[in-house]
Coordinates of C-alpha atoms in Angstrom, one line a residue:
M1 CA 20.8 -30.6 -19.8
K2 CA 17.1 -31.1 -20.4
A3 CA 15.2 -34.2 -19.1
R4 CA 14.2 -36.7 -21.7
I5 CA 10.4 -37.1 -22.2
L6 CA 9.4 -40.7 -21.8
T7 CA 6.7 -42.5 -23.6
T8 CA 4.4 -44.7 -21.4
T9 CA 6.3 -47.8 -22.6
C10 CA 9.7 -46.4 -21.5
A11 CA 8.2 -45.3 -18.2
L12 CA 7.1 -48.8 -17.3
A13 CA 10.4 -50.3 -18.5
L14 CA 12.5 -48.2 -16.2
T15 CA 10.6 -48.7 -13.0
A16 CA 12.7 -51.6 -11.7
G17 CA 16.0 -49.6 -11.7
T18 CA 15.0 -47.1 -9.0
A19 CA 17.9 -46.3 -6.6
Q20 CA 17.7 -45.5 -2.9
A21 CA 18.1 -42.0 -1.7
W22 CA 17.7 -40.3 -5.0
D23 CA 18.3 -36.5 -5.1
L24 CA 16.5 -34.1 -7.4
T25 CA 16.8 -30.3 -7.7
I26 CA 13.9 -28.5 -9.3
L27 CA 14.4 -24.9 -10.4
H28 CA 11.2 -23.0 -11.0
T29 CA 9.7 -19.7 -12.2
N30 CA 6.2 -18.3 -12.3
D31 CA 4.3 -15.2 -13.4
F32 CA 7.3 -13.8 -15.4
H33 CA 4.9 -11.4 -17.3
D34 CA 7.4 -10.4 -19.9
R35 CA 9.7 -8.6 -17.5
F36 CA 12.7 -9.2 -19.7
E37 CA 14.4 -6.0 -18.4
P38 CA 15.3 -5.5 -14.7
I39 CA 12.6 -4.3 -12.4
N40 CA 12.7 -1.7 -9.6
A41 CA 11.2 -2.0 -6.1
Y42 CA 7.8 -1.3 -7.6
D43 CA 7.9 -4.1 -10.1
S44 CA 8.2 -1.6 -13.0
T45 CA 10.9 -1.4 -15.6
C46 CA 14.1 -0.2 -13.9
A47 CA 15.9 2.9 -15.2
P48 CA 19.4 2.0 -16.6
E49 CA 21.2 4.3 -14.2
D50 CA 19.4 2.6 -11.3
N51 CA 20.4 -0.8 -12.6
E52 CA 24.0 0.3 -12.9
A53 CA 23.8 1.6 -9.3
G54 CA 22.8 -1.9 -8.1
E55 CA 19.2 -1.0 -7.2
C56 CA 17.3 -3.3 -9.5
F57 CA 16.2 -7.0 -9.6
G58 CA 15.5 -9.7 -12.1
G59 CA 15.6 -9.3 -15.9
I60 CA 16.2 -12.2 -18.2
A61 CA 19.9 -11.6 -18.3
R62 CA 20.1 -12.3 -14.5
M63 CA 17.8 -15.3 -14.9
V64 CA 20.2 -16.8 -17.4
T65 CA 23.1 -16.4 -15.1
A66 CA 21.2 -17.7 -12.1
I67 CA 19.9 -20.8 -13.9
E68 CA 23.3 -21.7 -15.3
A69 CA 24.9 -21.4 -11.8
A70 CA 22.1 -23.3 -10.1
R71 CA 22.3 -26.1 -12.7
E72 CA 26.1 -26.4 -12.2
E73 CA 25.8 -26.6 -8.5
A74 CA 22.9 -29.1 -8.6
G75 CA 24.7 -31.6 -10.8
D76 CA 22.9 -34.0 -13.1
N77 CA 19.5 -34.5 -11.5
V78 CA 17.8 -31.1 -12.2
L79 CA 14.6 -29.9 -13.8
L80 CA 13.6 -26.4 -14.9
L81 CA 9.8 -25.8 -14.7
D82 CA 7.6 -22.8 -15.2
A83 CA 4.2 -22.4 -13.5
G84 CA 2.6 -20.1 -16.2
D85 CA 2.0 -16.5 -17.1
Q86 CA 5.0 -15.8 -19.2
F87 CA 2.8 -13.5 -21.2
Q88 CA 1.5 -10.0 -20.6
G89 CA 3.0 -7.2 -18.5
S90 CA 5.3 -5.1 -20.6
L91 CA 5.6 -3.5 -24.0
F92 CA 7.6 -6.6 -25.1
F93 CA 4.3 -8.5 -25.2
T94 CA 2.6 -5.7 -26.9
E95 CA 5.2 -5.8 -29.7
Y96 CA 6.1 -9.4 -29.9
G97 CA 3.4 -11.5 -28.3
G98 CA 4.9 -14.8 -27.0
E99 CA 7.8 -14.9 -29.4
I100 CA 10.4 -13.6 -27.0
S101 CA 9.2 -15.8 -24.2
A102 CA 9.6 -18.8 -26.5
E103 CA 13.1 -17.7 -27.6
F104 CA 14.5 -17.4 -24.0
M105 CA 12.7 -20.4 -22.6
N106 CA 14.1 -22.6 -25.3
Q107 CA 17.5 -21.1 -24.7
L108 CA 17.3 -21.8 -21.0
G109 CA 16.2 -25.4 -21.5
Y110 CA 12.9 -25.5 -19.7
D111 CA 11.6 -29.1 -19.3
A112 CA 7.9 -28.2 -19.0
M113 CA 5.5 -25.2 -18.5
A114 CA 2.0 -24.8 -17.1
V115 CA -0.5 -22.9 -19.2
G116 CA -1.3 -19.6 -17.3
N117 CA -4.5 -17.6 -17.7
H118 CA -2.6 -14.8 -19.5
E119 CA -1.3 -17.3 -22.1
F120 CA -4.8 -16.7 -23.5
D121 CA -4.7 -12.9 -23.6
N122 CA -4.3 -13.0 -27.4
G123 CA -6.9 -15.7 -27.6
P124 CA -6.2 -19.4 -28.5
E125 CA -4.3 -18.2 -31.5
G126 CA -1.7 -16.5 -29.3
L127 CA -1.1 -19.7 -27.4
A128 CA -0.9 -21.6 -30.6
E129 CA 1.7 -19.3 -32.0
F130 CA 3.8 -19.9 -28.8
L131 CA 3.4 -23.6 -29.1
D132 CA 4.7 -23.4 -32.7
L133 CA 8.0 -22.0 -31.3
V134 CA 8.8 -23.9 -28.1
D135 CA 10.6 -27.3 -27.8
F136 CA 9.2 -28.4 -24.4
P137 CA 5.8 -29.6 -23.3
V138 CA 3.1 -27.1 -22.3
L139 CA 0.6 -28.6 -19.9
S140 CA -2.9 -28.2 -18.5
A141 CA -5.0 -31.2 -17.4
N142 CA -8.3 -29.4 -16.7
I143 CA -8.8 -27.8 -20.1
D144 CA -10.2 -29.6 -23.1
V145 CA -8.8 -28.0 -26.3
S146 CA -10.0 -30.8 -28.6
Q147 CA -12.7 -28.4 -30.1
N148 CA -10.1 -25.8 -31.1
N149 CA -8.3 -26.7 -34.3
M150 CA -5.3 -24.5 -33.4
L151 CA -4.7 -26.2 -30.0
A152 CA -6.1 -29.7 -30.4
D153 CA -3.6 -32.4 -29.3
R154 CA -1.0 -29.7 -28.5
V155 CA -1.6 -29.0 -24.8
Q156 CA -0.8 -32.1 -22.8
K157 CA -2.4 -33.0 -19.5
S158 CA 0.8 -34.4 -18.0
V159 CA 4.3 -35.5 -19.0
T160 CA 6.7 -38.1 -17.6
L161 CA 10.3 -36.8 -17.6
D162 CA 13.3 -39.1 -17.6
V163 CA 16.0 -37.6 -15.2
N164 CA 19.0 -39.9 -15.6
G165 CA 16.9 -43.1 -15.6
E166 CA 14.4 -41.9 -12.9
Q167 CA 10.8 -41.0 -13.8
V168 CA 9.2 -37.7 -12.7
G169 CA 5.6 -37.1 -13.6
V170 CA 4.6 -33.5 -14.0
I171 CA 0.9 -32.5 -14.1
S172 CA -0.6 -29.1 -14.5
V173 CA -4.0 -27.4 -13.8
L174 CA -5.2 -23.9 -14.7
A175 CA -7.5 -21.6 -12.7
E176 CA -11.2 -22.5 -13.5
D177 CA -12.1 -18.8 -13.8
T178 CA -9.8 -18.2 -16.7
P179 CA -12.7 -17.5 -19.0
E180 CA -13.4 -14.5 -16.8
T181 CA -9.8 -13.3 -16.5
S182 CA -8.5 -13.8 -20.0
S183 CA -9.8 -14.8 -23.5
P184 CA -9.7 -18.6 -24.1
G185 CA -12.9 -18.4 -26.1
D186 CA -15.8 -20.9 -26.2
T187 CA -13.8 -23.8 -27.7
V188 CA -11.6 -24.2 -24.6
I189 CA -13.6 -26.1 -22.0
F190 CA -12.6 -26.0 -18.3
S191 CA -13.2 -28.7 -15.7
S192 CA -12.5 -29.1 -12.0
I193 CA -8.8 -28.7 -11.0
I194 CA -9.3 -31.3 -8.3
D195 CA -10.8 -34.0 -10.5
A196 CA -8.4 -33.4 -13.4
A197 CA -5.3 -33.5 -11.2
Q198 CA -6.4 -36.7 -9.4
A199 CA -7.2 -38.4 -12.7
Q200 CA -3.7 -37.7 -14.0
V201 CA -2.1 -38.7 -10.7
D202 CA -3.9 -42.0 -10.9
A203 CA -3.0 -42.5 -14.5
L204 CA 0.7 -41.9 -13.8
T205 CA 0.7 -44.1 -10.7
E206 CA -0.8 -46.9 -12.7
Q207 CA 2.1 -46.6 -15.1
G208 CA 4.6 -47.0 -12.3
V209 CA 5.6 -43.4 -11.9
N210 CA 6.1 -42.7 -8.1
K211 CA 7.5 -39.2 -8.1
I212 CA 4.7 -36.7 -9.0
V213 CA 4.8 -32.9 -9.2
L214 CA 1.8 -30.7 -9.6
L215 CA 2.8 -27.6 -11.6
T216 CA -0.1 -25.3 -11.1
H217 CA -1.5 -22.0 -12.2
V218 CA -4.3 -21.6 -9.7
G219 CA -3.0 -19.5 -6.9
F220 CA -1.8 -20.3 -3.4
P221 CA -5.2 -20.8 -1.7
A222 CA -6.2 -23.3 -4.4
D223 CA -2.8 -25.0 -4.1
R224 CA -3.6 -25.6 -0.5
R225 CA -6.9 -27.1 -1.5
L226 CA -5.2 -29.4 -4.0
A227 CA -2.8 -30.5 -1.2
E228 CA -5.8 -31.3 1.0
E229 CA -7.9 -33.2 -1.7
V230 CA -5.5 -34.8 -4.2
S231 CA -3.7 -37.9 -3.1
D232 CA -0.2 -39.2 -4.0
V233 CA 1.3 -35.9 -4.8
D234 CA 5.0 -35.3 -3.8
L235 CA 5.3 -31.5 -4.5
I236 CA 3.2 -28.6 -5.7
I237 CA 4.9 -25.8 -7.6
G238 CA 2.5 -22.9 -7.9
G239 CA 1.8 -19.7 -9.7
H240 CA -1.0 -17.1 -10.4
S241 CA -1.3 -15.4 -7.0
H242 CA 2.3 -14.0 -7.1
T243 CA 2.9 -15.4 -3.6
L244 CA 6.3 -15.3 -2.1
L245 CA 7.2 -18.3 0.1
S246 CA 10.5 -17.9 1.8
N247 CA 12.4 -18.9 4.9
E248 CA 14.4 -15.7 4.9
D249 CA 12.0 -12.9 3.9
E250 CA 10.0 -11.7 6.9
D251 CA 7.2 -10.4 4.5
A252 CA 6.7 -13.8 2.9
A253 CA 3.3 -15.4 3.0
G254 CA 4.7 -18.6 4.5
S255 CA 7.8 -20.9 4.7
Y256 CA 9.4 -22.5 1.7
P257 CA 8.1 -25.0 1.4
T258 CA 4.7 -24.6 3.1
E259 CA 3.4 -28.0 4.0
V260 CA -0.3 -28.8 3.8
N261 CA -1.6 -32.3 4.5
G262 CA 1.9 -33.6 4.2
V263 CA 2.4 -32.0 0.8
P264 CA 5.1 -29.4 0.3
I265 CA 4.1 -26.3 -1.7
V266 CA 6.6 -23.9 -3.2
T267 CA 6.1 -20.7 -5.3
A268 CA 8.5 -17.8 -6.0
Y269 CA 6.6 -14.4 -6.3
A270 CA 6.6 -13.0 -9.9
Y271 CA 8.3 -10.9 -12.5
G272 CA 11.6 -12.8 -12.5
K273 CA 12.6 -11.3 -9.2
Y274 CA 13.4 -14.8 -7.8
L275 CA 14.5 -18.2 -9.1
G276 CA 12.8 -20.9 -7.1
E277 CA 15.1 -23.8 -6.0
V278 CA 13.8 -26.8 -4.2
K279 CA 15.9 -29.9 -3.4
L280 CA 14.3 -33.2 -2.7
T281 CA 15.5 -36.6 -1.7
F282 CA 13.3 -39.6 -2.6
D283 CA 13.5 -43.1 -1.1
D284 CA 13.1 -46.3 -3.1
N285 CA 9.3 -46.0 -2.9
G286 CA 9.2 -42.5 -4.3
E287 CA 8.5 -40.9 -0.9
V288 CA 10.1 -37.6 -0.2
T289 CA 12.4 -38.1 2.8
Q290 CA 14.2 -34.7 2.8
I291 CA 13.3 -31.3 1.3
S292 CA 15.1 -28.0 1.4
G293 CA 15.6 -24.8 -0.6
D294 CA 14.6 -21.2 -0.9
P295 CA 13.9 -18.7 -3.7
I296 CA 17.1 -17.1 -5.0
L297 CA 16.8 -13.3 -5.0
L298 CA 18.1 -12.0 -8.3
D299 CA 19.5 -8.7 -7.1
A300 CA 22.6 -6.8 -8.2
S301 CA 24.8 -9.6 -6.8
V302 CA 23.7 -11.8 -9.7
A303 CA 25.6 -10.7 -12.8
E304 CA 23.7 -10.1 -16.1
D305 CA 24.6 -12.4 -18.9
E306 CA 26.1 -10.2 -21.6
E307 CA 24.6 -11.9 -24.6
A308 CA 21.1 -11.7 -23.1
V309 CA 21.6 -8.0 -22.3
A310 CA 22.6 -7.4 -25.9
R311 CA 19.6 -9.3 -27.2
I312 CA 17.1 -7.5 -25.1
E313 CA 18.7 -4.1 -26.1
E314 CA 18.2 -5.1 -29.7
L315 CA 14.6 -6.2 -29.1
A316 CA 13.8 -3.0 -27.1
Q317 CA 14.8 -0.7 -30.0
P318 CA 11.3 -0.5 -31.5
L319 CA 9.9 0.3 -28.0
E320 CA 12.2 3.1 -27.0
E321 CA 10.6 6.1 -28.5
L322 CA 7.2 5.4 -27.0
R323 CA 8.5 4.1 -23.7
N324 CA 10.8 7.0 -23.0
E325 CA 8.3 9.8 -23.7
V326 CA 7.9 11.7 -20.4
V327 CA 4.2 12.5 -19.9
A328 CA 4.2 13.9 -16.3
E329 CA 5.9 14.1 -12.9
T330 CA 4.7 12.8 -9.6
G331 CA 5.8 14.2 -6.3
S332 CA 5.8 10.7 -4.6
A333 CA 5.4 7.1 -5.5
I334 CA 1.9 6.0 -6.7
E335 CA 1.0 2.8 -4.8
G336 CA -0.3 0.2 -7.2
S337 CA 0.8 -3.1 -5.7
R338 CA -1.6 -6.1 -6.0
E339 CA -1.6 -6.5 -2.2
V340 CA -3.1 -3.1 -1.8
C341 CA -5.2 -2.7 -4.9
R342 CA -6.9 -6.0 -4.4
A343 CA -7.8 -5.4 -0.8
G344 CA -9.0 -1.8 -0.5
E345 CA -8.7 1.7 -1.9
C346 CA -5.4 2.4 -3.5
Q347 CA -3.7 5.4 -5.0
M348 CA -3.3 3.8 -8.4
G349 CA -7.0 2.8 -8.4
N350 CA -7.9 6.4 -7.7
L351 CA -5.7 7.7 -10.4
V352 CA -7.0 5.4 -13.1
T353 CA -10.7 5.7 -12.2
D354 CA -10.4 9.5 -11.8
A355 CA -8.8 9.6 -15.2
M356 CA -11.5 7.5 -16.8
L357 CA -14.3 9.6 -15.3
D358 CA -12.6 12.9 -16.2
R359 CA -12.4 11.7 -19.8
V360 CA -16.1 11.1 -20.2
S361 CA -17.8 13.3 -17.6
D362 CA -19.0 15.6 -20.3
Q363 CA -21.1 12.7 -21.5
G364 CA -23.1 12.6 -18.3
V365 CA -21.1 9.7 -16.9
V366 CA -21.0 9.8 -13.1
I367 CA -19.2 6.6 -12.0
A368 CA -15.9 4.9 -13.0
F369 CA -15.2 1.3 -12.3
Q370 CA -11.8 -0.5 -12.6
N371 CA -10.8 -4.1 -11.6
G372 CA -7.9 -4.1 -9.2
G373 CA -6.3 -6.9 -11.2
G374 CA -5.9 -4.6 -14.2
L375 CA -3.4 -2.6 -12.2
R376 CA -0.1 -4.3 -12.6
A377 CA 2.5 -2.1 -10.9
S378 CA 3.3 1.1 -8.9
I379 CA 5.0 4.2 -10.3
E380 CA 8.0 5.6 -8.5
A381 CA 8.4 9.3 -7.7
G382 CA 9.8 11.7 -10.3
E383 CA 9.3 11.6 -14.1
V384 CA 6.5 9.4 -15.4
T385 CA 7.1 7.9 -18.8
M386 CA 4.7 6.3 -21.2
G387 CA 6.5 3.1 -20.5
D388 CA 5.6 3.4 -16.8
V389 CA 2.0 3.9 -17.6
Y390 CA 1.9 0.9 -20.0
T391 CA 3.6 -1.2 -17.3
V392 CA 0.7 -0.4 -14.9
L393 CA -1.9 -0.9 -17.7
P394 CA -0.5 -3.4 -20.2
F395 CA -3.6 -5.0 -21.4
Q396 CA -4.6 -2.6 -24.2
N397 CA -8.1 -2.4 -22.7
T398 CA -10.3 0.3 -24.2
L399 CA -12.6 2.8 -22.5
S400 CA -16.2 1.5 -22.3
T401 CA -19.3 3.6 -21.4
F402 CA -22.7 2.1 -20.6
E403 CA -25.8 2.4 -18.5
V404 CA -26.9 0.1 -15.7
T405 CA -29.2 0.3 -12.7
G406 CA -28.2 1.1 -9.1
Q407 CA -28.9 -2.6 -8.3
D408 CA -26.5 -3.7 -11.0
L409 CA -23.9 -1.5 -9.5
I410 CA -24.5 -3.0 -6.0
D411 CA -24.3 -6.5 -7.5
A412 CA -21.1 -5.4 -9.2
L413 CA -19.6 -4.3 -6.0
E414 CA -20.6 -7.6 -4.3
N415 CA -18.9 -9.5 -7.1
G416 CA -15.8 -7.3 -6.7
V417 CA -15.4 -8.0 -3.0
S418 CA -16.5 -11.7 -3.2
Q419 CA -12.9 -13.1 -3.3
M420 CA -11.0 -10.6 -1.2
E421 CA -9.4 -13.2 1.0
E422 CA -7.9 -14.8 -2.1
G423 CA -6.5 -11.5 -3.4
A424 CA -8.6 -11.8 -6.6
G425 CA -8.3 -9.2 -9.3
R426 CA -12.0 -8.5 -9.4
F427 CA -11.7 -6.1 -6.4
P428 CA -13.4 -2.8 -7.5
Q429 CA -11.6 0.5 -7.6
V430 CA -14.0 3.4 -8.2
S431 CA -14.5 7.1 -8.8
G432 CA -17.7 9.1 -8.3
M433 CA -19.0 6.7 -5.7
S434 CA -18.1 5.3 -2.3
F435 CA -18.9 2.2 -0.4
T436 CA -18.2 0.1 2.7
V437 CA -17.2 -3.6 2.7
D438 CA -17.3 -6.1 5.5
P439 CA -14.9 -9.0 4.5
S440 CA -16.2 -11.0 7.5
A441 CA -19.8 -11.1 6.1
E442 CA -21.1 -13.7 3.8
V443 CA -20.4 -13.4 0.2
G444 CA -23.2 -11.5 -1.4
S445 CA -23.9 -9.5 1.7
R446 CA -20.6 -7.6 2.2
I447 CA -21.5 -4.2 0.7
S448 CA -23.2 -1.3 2.5
E449 CA -23.4 2.5 2.5
V450 CA -23.1 2.9 -1.3
M451 CA -23.1 6.5 -2.3
V452 CA -23.1 8.1 -5.7
G453 CA -21.6 11.5 -5.2
D454 CA -23.3 12.8 -2.0
E455 CA -26.5 10.7 -2.4
A456 CA -27.3 7.2 -1.4
I457 CA -27.5 4.9 -4.5
D458 CA -31.0 4.3 -5.8
P459 CA -31.4 0.6 -6.9
E460 CA -34.1 1.6 -9.3
A461 CA -32.3 4.5 -11.0
T462 CA -30.1 4.3 -14.1
Y463 CA -26.5 5.5 -13.9
A464 CA -24.0 6.1 -16.7
V465 CA -20.7 4.3 -16.0
V466 CA -17.3 4.1 -17.5
S467 CA -15.0 1.1 -17.2
N468 CA -12.7 -0.9 -19.4
N469 CA -14.0 -3.2 -22.2
Y470 CA -12.7 -6.3 -20.3
V471 CA -14.9 -5.6 -17.2
R472 CA -17.9 -4.3 -19.4
N473 CA -17.9 -7.6 -21.3
G474 CA -18.1 -9.7 -18.1
G475 CA -14.4 -10.2 -17.2
D476 CA -13.6 -10.9 -13.5
G477 CA -17.2 -12.0 -13.0
Y478 CA -18.9 -8.7 -13.9
S479 CA -21.7 -10.5 -15.8
M480 CA -24.2 -7.8 -14.7
F481 CA -22.5 -5.4 -17.2
V482 CA -22.8 -7.7 -20.2
D483 CA -26.3 -6.6 -21.2
A484 CA -25.9 -3.0 -20.2
E485 CA -27.8 -0.3 -22.2
N486 CA -26.1 2.0 -24.6
A487 CA -22.7 0.2 -24.3
Y488 CA -19.8 1.5 -26.3
D489 CA -16.6 -0.4 -25.9
F490 CA -14.4 1.2 -28.5
G491 CA -12.9 4.2 -26.7
P492 CA -9.2 5.0 -26.4
D493 CA -6.7 2.8 -24.7
V494 CA -7.1 3.2 -20.9
A495 CA -3.3 3.7 -20.7
E496 CA -3.5 6.6 -23.0
V497 CA -6.4 8.1 -21.0
V498 CA -4.4 7.9 -17.8
A499 CA -1.3 9.4 -19.5
D500 CA -3.3 12.3 -20.8
Y501 CA -4.8 12.8 -17.3
L502 CA -1.4 12.8 -15.7
A503 CA -0.1 15.3 -18.3
D504 CA -3.1 17.6 -17.5
N505 CA -2.4 17.3 -13.8
T506 CA 1.3 17.4 -13.5
P507 CA 2.9 17.3 -11.1
Y508 CA 0.5 14.7 -9.9
E509 CA 0.1 14.0 -6.2
P510 CA -1.2 10.5 -5.4
Y511 CA -3.9 10.2 -2.7
T512 CA -6.6 8.2 -1.1
D513 CA -9.8 9.9 0.2
G514 CA -11.8 7.2 2.0
R515 CA -14.0 6.3 -1.0
I516 CA -13.7 2.6 0.0
T517 CA -14.0 1.7 3.7
V518 CA -12.9 -1.9 4.6
M519 CA -14.3 -2.8 8.0
G520 CA -11.8 -4.3 10.4
N521 CA -8.9 -2.4 8.9

């Protein structure tokens, strides 16, 4: 049963009835990224035979089962929240946009959702189409959409939910660099996540709401800052950084919850692999007196809902011919995880940049540049299908060629490594060049030993470069490429370029060769 949305008047009227020792269970998801089908250990679409063998995770059919079971166990006081980035990550988004996300989120009875940066991947109109379809509030306090006629008055800053007579305030904020990582356009204005969150907390508190959740899409490091700087918050539920917090998984980034400044923070990785479940007890003053829980791993022990399986099979039919086309083979898995590709040289980065450079080397291009955040999965050993390639490169970015100076390239590398400690997607994967990075140095002074081929880079020289249109047009902070000379952004889809390169080099053997040196590793 979904929580009822209160008006301000109702919220004030119910304050007096607060009971002691009130229990609440919050189920939460984040960064689902259109993984409606089960995923494998590499976060790519799982082969049906592997799913039948019990080797896969997630998928919307398991999510349906898990949420129903968790709701039944939790009883009446339960909320279901999503911390953003339902969009982008599989061919389902390519084919359907946000339509399928809306269908299943309505079916599952979500109570509220944060706007994620990828909700803007099809521009404001893509988010507007999603809002047309959903029957729950979609939130973001630090974006002003009043100047966009498709979104004005449709994205709320916060909501007060009635959970059996108790009020729970839910506030959301979105990463301030979203204009660099997606396509919100000039009519969506971003402000400080700290200021926006505090303003909404204060407004809810003045209305008598004493149980307040921040539902964020800013990433775990920023969640920690929110916990330090925003007062009167009872819980932060995060997304964006794909962080796993867990009390059972030894590879988790921290405990579930992780407490910062007395504020518990929870988040549950990505891709529907887990369902977050946090249980809280509040006293009469709205203070959290007990908290427990852990993400629920949606492995083969969680049965797939049969109706959901049938619906996804129906929706997948238009995708099958393209997805199942075998383009190559690889002798071993190609490492493309975000943990590796946003921190140093990775096999997938080498594959993609080598493929880019190979495609246009006859045009005099000598350097390829790819943002690590554009690489969304690994590829397992064996046959490589077009579906695998699109899972790695789902954004439909096109090949861009342009000319910049050596100094521009040095500046680009400095930008790329400027947020390494946060696992930012701007980390540069390259071909045709090499460099050394010192993460301990000050931002802006981390890059050294930049080589183009066998020669030291010349800051005054001009170099022909290939990248994707997103980076070339300033995405992920690459503003130094925006005014590049002789820019052409309308090449083939990068995924198609990589598929062709794999086909020409099958069986492909993944590798690293030391083109990126990270000091201290």
